[in-house]
CSV table of C-alpha atoms in Angstrom, one decimal:
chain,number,residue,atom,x,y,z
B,28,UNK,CA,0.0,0.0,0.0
B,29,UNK,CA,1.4,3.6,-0.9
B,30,UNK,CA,1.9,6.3,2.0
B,31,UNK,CA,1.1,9.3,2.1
B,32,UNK,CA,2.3,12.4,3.5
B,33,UNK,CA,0.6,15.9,4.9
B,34,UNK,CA,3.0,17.8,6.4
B,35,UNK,CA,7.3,18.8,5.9
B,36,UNK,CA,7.5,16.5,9.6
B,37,UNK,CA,5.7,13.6,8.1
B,38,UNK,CA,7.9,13.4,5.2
B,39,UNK,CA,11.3,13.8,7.1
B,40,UNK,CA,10.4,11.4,9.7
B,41,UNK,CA,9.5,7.9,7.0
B,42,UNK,CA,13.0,9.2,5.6
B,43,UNK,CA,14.7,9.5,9.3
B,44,UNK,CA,13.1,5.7,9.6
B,45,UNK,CA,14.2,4.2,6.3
B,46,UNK,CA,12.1,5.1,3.3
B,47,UNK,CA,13.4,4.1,0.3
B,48,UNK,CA,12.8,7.2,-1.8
B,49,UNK,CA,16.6,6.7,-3.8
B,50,UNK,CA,16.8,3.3,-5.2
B,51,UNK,CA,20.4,3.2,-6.7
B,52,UNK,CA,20.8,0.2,-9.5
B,53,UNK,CA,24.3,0.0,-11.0
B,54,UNK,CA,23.1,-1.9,-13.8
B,55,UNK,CA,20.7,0.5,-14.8
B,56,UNK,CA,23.3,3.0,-14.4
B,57,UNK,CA,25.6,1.7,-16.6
B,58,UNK,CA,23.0,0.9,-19.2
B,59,UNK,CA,21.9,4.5,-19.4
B,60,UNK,CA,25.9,5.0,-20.7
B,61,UNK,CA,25.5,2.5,-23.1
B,62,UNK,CA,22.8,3.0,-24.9
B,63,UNK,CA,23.8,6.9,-25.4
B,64,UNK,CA,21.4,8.5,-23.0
B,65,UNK,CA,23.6,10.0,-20.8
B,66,UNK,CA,27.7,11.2,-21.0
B,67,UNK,CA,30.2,11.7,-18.8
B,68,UNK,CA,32.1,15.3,-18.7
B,69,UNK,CA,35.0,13.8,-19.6
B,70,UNK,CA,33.8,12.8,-22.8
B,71,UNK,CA,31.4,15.8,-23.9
B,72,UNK,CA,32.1,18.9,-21.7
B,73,UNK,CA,36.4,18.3,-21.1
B,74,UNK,CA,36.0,22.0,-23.1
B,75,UNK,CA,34.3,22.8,-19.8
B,76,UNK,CA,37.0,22.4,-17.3
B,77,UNK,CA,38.3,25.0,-14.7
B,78,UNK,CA,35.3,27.6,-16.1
B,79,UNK,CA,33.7,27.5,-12.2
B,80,UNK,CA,36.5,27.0,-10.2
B,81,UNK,CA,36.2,29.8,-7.4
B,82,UNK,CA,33.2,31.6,-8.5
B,83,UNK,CA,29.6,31.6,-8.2
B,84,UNK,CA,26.2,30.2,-9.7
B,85,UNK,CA,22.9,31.2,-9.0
B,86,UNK,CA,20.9,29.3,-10.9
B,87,UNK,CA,17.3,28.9,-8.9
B,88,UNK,CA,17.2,32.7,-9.4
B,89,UNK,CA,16.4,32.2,-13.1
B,90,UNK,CA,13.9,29.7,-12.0
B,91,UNK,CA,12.2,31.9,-9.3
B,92,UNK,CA,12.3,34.9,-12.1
B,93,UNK,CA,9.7,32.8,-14.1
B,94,UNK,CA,8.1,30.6,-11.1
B,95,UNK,CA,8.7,32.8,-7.9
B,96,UNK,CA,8.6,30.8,-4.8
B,97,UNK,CA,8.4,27.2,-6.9
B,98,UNK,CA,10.9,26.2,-4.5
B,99,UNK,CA,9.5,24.8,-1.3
B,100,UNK,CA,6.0,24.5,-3.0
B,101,UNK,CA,4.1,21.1,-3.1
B,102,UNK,CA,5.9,19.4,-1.5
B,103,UNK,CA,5.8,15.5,-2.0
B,104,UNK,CA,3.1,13.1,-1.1
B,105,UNK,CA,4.7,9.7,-1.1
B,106,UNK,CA,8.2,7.9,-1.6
B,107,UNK,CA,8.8,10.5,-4.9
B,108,UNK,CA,11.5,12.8,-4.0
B,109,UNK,CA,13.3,11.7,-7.7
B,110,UNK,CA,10.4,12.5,-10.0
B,111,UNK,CA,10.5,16.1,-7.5
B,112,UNK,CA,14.6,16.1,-7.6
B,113,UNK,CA,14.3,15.4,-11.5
B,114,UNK,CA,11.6,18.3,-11.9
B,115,UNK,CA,13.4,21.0,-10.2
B,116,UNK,CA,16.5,20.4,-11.8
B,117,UNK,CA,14.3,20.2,-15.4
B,118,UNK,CA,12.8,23.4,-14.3
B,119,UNK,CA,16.0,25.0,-13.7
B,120,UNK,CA,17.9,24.1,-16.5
B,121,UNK,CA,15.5,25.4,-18.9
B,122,UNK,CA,14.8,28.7,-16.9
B,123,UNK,CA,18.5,29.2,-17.6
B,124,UNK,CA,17.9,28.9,-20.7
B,125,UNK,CA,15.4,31.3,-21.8
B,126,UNK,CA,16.9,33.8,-19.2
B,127,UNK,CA,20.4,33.8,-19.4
B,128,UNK,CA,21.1,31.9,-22.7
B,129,UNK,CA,18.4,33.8,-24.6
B,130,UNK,CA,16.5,30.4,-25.9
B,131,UNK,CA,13.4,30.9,-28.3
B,132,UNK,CA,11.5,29.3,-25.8
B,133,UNK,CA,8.9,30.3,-22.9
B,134,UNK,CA,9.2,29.1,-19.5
B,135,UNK,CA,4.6,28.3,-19.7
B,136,UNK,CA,4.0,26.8,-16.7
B,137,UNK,CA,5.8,24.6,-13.8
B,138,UNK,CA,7.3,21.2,-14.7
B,139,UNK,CA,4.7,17.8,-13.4
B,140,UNK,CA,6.6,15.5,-11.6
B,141,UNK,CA,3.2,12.5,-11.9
B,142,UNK,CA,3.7,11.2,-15.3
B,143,UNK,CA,8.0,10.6,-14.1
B,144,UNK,CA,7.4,8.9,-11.1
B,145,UNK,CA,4.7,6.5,-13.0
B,146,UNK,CA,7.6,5.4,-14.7
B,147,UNK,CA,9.7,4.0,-11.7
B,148,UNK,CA,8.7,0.5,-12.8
B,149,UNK,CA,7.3,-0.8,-9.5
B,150,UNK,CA,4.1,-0.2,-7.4
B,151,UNK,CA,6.1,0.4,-4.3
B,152,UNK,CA,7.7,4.0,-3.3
B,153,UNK,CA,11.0,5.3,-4.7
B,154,UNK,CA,12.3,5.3,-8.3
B,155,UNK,CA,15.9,4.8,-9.4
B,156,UNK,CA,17.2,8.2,-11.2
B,157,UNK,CA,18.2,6.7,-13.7
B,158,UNK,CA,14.9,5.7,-14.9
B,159,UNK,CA,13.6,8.9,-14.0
B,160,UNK,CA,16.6,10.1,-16.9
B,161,UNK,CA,15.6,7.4,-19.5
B,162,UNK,CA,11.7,8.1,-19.8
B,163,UNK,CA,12.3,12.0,-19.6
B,164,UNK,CA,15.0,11.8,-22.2
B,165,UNK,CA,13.5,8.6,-24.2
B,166,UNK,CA,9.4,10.0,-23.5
B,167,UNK,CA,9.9,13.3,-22.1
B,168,UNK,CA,7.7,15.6,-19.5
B,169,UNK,CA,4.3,17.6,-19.0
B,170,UNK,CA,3.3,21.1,-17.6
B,171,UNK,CA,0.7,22.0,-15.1
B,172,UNK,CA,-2.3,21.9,-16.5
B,173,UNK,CA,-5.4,20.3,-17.4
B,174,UNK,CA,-5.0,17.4,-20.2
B,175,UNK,CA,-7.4,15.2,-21.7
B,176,UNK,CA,-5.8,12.1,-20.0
B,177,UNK,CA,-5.9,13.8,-16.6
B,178,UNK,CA,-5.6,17.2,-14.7
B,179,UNK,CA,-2.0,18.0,-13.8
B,180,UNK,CA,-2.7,22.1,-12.7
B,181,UNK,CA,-2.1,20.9,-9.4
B,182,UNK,CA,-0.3,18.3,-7.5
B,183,UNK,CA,-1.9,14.7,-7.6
B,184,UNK,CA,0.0,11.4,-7.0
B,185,UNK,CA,-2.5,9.0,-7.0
B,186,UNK,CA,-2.2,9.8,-10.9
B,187,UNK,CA,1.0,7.7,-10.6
B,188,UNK,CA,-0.6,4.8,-9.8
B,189,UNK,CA,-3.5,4.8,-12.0
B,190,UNK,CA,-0.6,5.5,-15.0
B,191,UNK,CA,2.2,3.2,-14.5
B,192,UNK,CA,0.4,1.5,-17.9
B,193,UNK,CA,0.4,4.9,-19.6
B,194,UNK,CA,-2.2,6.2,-21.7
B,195,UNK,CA,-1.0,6.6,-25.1
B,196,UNK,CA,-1.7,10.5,-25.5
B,197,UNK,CA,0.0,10.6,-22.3
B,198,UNK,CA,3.0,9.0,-24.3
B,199,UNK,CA,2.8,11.4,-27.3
B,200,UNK,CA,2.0,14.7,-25.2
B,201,UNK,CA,5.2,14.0,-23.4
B,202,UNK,CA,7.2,13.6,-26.2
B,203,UNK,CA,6.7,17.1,-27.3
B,204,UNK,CA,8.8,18.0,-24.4
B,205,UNK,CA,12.0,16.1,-23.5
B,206,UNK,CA,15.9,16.5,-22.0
B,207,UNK,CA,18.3,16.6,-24.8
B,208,UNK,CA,21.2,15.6,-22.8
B,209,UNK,CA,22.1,14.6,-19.4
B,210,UNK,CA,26.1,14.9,-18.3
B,211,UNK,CA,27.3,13.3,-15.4
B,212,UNK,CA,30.1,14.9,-13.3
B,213,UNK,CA,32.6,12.9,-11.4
B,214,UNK,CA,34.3,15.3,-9.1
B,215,UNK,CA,32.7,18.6,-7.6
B,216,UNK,CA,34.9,20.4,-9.7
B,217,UNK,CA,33.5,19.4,-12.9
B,218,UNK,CA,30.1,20.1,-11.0
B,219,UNK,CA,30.8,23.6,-10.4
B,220,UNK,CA,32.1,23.7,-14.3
B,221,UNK,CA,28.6,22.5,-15.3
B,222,UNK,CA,26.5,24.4,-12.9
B,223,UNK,CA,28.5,27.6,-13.9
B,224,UNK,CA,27.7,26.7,-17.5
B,225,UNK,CA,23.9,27.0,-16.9
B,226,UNK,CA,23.1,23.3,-15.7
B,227,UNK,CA,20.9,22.3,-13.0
B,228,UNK,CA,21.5,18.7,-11.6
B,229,UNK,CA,20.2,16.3,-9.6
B,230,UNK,CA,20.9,13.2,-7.5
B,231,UNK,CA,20.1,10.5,-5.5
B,232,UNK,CA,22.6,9.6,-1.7
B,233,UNK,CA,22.4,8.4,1.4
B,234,UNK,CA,22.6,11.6,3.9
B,235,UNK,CA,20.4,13.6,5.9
B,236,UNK,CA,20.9,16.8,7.3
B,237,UNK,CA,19.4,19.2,10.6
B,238,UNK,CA,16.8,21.6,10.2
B,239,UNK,CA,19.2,24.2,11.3
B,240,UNK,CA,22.4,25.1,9.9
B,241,UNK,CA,25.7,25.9,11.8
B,242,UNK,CA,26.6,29.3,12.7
B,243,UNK,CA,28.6,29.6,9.0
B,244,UNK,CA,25.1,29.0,7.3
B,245,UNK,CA,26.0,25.6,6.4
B,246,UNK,CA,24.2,22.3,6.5
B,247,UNK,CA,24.5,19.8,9.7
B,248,UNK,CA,25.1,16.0,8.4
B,249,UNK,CA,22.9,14.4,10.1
B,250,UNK,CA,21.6,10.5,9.7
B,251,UNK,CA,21.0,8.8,6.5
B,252,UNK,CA,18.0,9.5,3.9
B,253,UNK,CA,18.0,7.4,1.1
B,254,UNK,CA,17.0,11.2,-1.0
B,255,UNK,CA,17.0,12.3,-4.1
B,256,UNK,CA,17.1,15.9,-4.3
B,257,UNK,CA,18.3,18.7,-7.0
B,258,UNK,CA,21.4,20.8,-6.8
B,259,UNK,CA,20.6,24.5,-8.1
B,260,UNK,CA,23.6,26.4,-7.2
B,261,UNK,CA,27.1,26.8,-5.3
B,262,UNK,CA,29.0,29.7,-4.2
B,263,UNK,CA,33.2,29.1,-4.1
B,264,UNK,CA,33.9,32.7,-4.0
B,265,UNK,CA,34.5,32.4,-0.4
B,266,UNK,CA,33.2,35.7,-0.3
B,267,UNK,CA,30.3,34.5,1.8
B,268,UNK,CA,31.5,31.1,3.3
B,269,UNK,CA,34.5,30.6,4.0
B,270,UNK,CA,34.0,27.1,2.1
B,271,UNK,CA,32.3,26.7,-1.2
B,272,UNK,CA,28.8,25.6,-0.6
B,273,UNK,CA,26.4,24.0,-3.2
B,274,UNK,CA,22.3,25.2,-2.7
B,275,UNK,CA,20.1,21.8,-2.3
B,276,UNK,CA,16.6,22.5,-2.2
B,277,UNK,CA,14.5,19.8,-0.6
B,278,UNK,CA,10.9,18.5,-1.9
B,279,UNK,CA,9.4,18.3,1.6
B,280,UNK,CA,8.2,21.9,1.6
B,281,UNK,CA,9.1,24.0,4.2
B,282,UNK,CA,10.8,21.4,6.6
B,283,UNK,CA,14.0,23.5,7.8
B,284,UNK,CA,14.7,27.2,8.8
B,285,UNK,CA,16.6,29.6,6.9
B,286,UNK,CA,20.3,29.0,7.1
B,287,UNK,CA,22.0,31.6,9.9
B,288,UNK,CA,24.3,33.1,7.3
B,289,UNK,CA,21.9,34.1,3.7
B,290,UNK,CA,22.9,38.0,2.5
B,291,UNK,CA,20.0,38.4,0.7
B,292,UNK,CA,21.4,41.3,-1.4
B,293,UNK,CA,24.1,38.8,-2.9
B,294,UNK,CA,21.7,35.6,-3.5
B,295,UNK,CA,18.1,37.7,-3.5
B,296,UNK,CA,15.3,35.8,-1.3
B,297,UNK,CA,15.9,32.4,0.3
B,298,UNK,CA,14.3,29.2,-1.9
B,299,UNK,CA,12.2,27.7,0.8
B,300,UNK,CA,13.4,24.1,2.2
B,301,UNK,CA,16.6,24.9,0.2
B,302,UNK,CA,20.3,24.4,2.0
B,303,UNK,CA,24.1,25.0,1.9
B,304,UNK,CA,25.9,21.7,1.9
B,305,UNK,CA,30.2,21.9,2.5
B,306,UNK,CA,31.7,20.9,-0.5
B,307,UNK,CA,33.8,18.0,0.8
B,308,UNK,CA,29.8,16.7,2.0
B,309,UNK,CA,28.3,17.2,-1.3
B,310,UNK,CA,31.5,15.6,-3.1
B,311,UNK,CA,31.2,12.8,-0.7
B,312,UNK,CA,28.0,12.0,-1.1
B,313,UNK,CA,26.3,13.9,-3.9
B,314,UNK,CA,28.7,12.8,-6.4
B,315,UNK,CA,30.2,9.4,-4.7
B,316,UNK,CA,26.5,8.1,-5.0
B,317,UNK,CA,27.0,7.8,-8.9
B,318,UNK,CA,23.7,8.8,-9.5
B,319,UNK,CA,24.1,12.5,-10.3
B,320,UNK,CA,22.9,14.0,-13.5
B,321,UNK,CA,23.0,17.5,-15.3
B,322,UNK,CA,20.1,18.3,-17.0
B,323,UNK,CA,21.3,20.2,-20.8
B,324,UNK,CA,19.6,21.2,-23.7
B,325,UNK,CA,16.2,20.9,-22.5
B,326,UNK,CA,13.4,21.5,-24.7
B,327,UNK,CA,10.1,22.7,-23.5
B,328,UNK,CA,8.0,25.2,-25.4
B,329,UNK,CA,8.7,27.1,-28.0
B,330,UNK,CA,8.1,30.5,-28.6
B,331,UNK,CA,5.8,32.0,-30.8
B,332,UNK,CA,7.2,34.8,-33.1
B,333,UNK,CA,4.4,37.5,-34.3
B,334,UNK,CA,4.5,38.5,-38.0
B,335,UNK,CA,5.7,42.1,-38.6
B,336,UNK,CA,2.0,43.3,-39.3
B,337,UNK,CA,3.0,47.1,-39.3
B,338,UNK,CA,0.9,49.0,-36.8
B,339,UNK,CA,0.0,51.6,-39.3
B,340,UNK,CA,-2.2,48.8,-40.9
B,341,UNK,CA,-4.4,49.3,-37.8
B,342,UNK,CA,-5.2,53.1,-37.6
């Protein structure tokens, strides 16, 4: 039977006692190489290297410029955190995009995470990432909004359930969207060198951390989730921190407090549930897990370019 959650305690307590929202599968892993769906940096971003070493990427502030406060909003119901992990990075990514990189594309609405976590293969909780990377790249990803097969305008997971045999316009809605390209980093340097090239990530590890940082502003280790969650950010400036720091947000809503340390006039408003983690952490764990991806070259919607009508034509 499937739990559910109702509030940010519910959901960080079933992780506290063992909820296996990560499920880590090296052969699926490894498959997801082979058959071209993902690359390492070494062999497609080596042009890449040393760009981010020892400066900064704000990346969820794109994101929040098109979906403000998306970050600590719905908040998962269930064993989901990769479908939610894989969403926010999605999101992300392609908010970069349009705002930085100056795609011919509209950000339209907020990224579903239903019709991913359908996908996980199994009718228990949790979904290995790297399925979550094959369907979004293979099938792709939907909006939210109302759709013929279902109404996605707002949060439902029992719709993963009733989908995991999908409907076939679900199957050719989604692939009007999909992830060109994943990249996966295998130090926190070539993480930074992504990230500071406009890519979101995300990843699944076992770690958990308190609900209030140190006295730096910096994440607490503390326990073991078996988590999924999306990296949109670091700071290695040392300008701040006197460590460089990459910005988790969490999918349990608001379930932390704000770190002690956030200048607001250097990162802008704090992403609710979000976190600092110390680099030699997040390298530890984040990347050690092998099941880290940066989402690239994500195509969502395309933007509409108005014919030249001449306004005198109309007075």
């Amino acid at each position: 039977m499937s739990v559910r959650f109702r509030t940010p305690d519910e959901i960080r307590r079933a992780y506290e006692d063992g909820l296996p929202g990560w499920r880590f599968n090296p052969r699926t892993m490894d498959k997801l190489f082979a058959d071209g769906c993902a690359d390492t940096f070494a062999d497609v971003a080596a042009h890449l290297r040393g760009v981010g070493k020892g400066k900064r990427a704000l990346l969820w502030r794109s994101r929040e410029k098109f979906d403000p406060g998306a970050f600590g909003k719905e908040p998962q119901t269930r064993g989901s955190c990769t479908s939610h992990g894989d969403r926010s990075a999605r999101d992300t990514t392609r908010s970069v995009e349009i705002h930085i990189k100056g795609e011919p594309e509209e950000y339209y609405l907020r990224g579903a995470t239903e019709p991913t976590y359908a996908a996980r293969g199994h009718a228990g909780e949790g979904m290995d990432p790297a399925v979550a990377a094959r369907f979004v790249t293979e099938v792709g990803f939907l909006f939210r909004e109302k759709y013929p097969f279902g109404d996605l305008s707002s949060l439902n997971e029992d719709l993963c359930d009733a989908w995991r045999r999908m409907p076939a316009e679900l199957v050719a809605e989604c692939r009007k969207h999909h992830v060109g390209r994943y990249v996966a980093p295998a130090t926190a340097d070539e993480a930074k060198d992504l990230l500071f090239a406009g890519y979101a990530m995300h990843s699944g590890q076992n770690i958990g951390f308190r609900t209030e940082s140190d006295r730096r502003g910096i994440a607490v280790p503390s326990g073991s989730w078996s988590h999924d969650m999306a990296t949109v950010g670091y700071d290695d400036t040392r300008e701040v921190y006197p460590v460089c720091v990459f910005l988790v947000p969490n999918s349990w809503g608001k379930w932390n407090e704000q770190p002690k340390v956030w200048p607001a006039d250097v990162y802008g408003p704090w992403p609710e549930g979000s976190f600092w983690v110390d680099e030699e952490v997040w390298a530890e764990h984040f990347v050690g897990g092998r099941s880290i991806f940066a989402y690239c070259d994500v195509a969502g919607v395309p933007q509409k370019t108005l014919p030249d009508w001449g306004i005198g034509n109309f007075l």
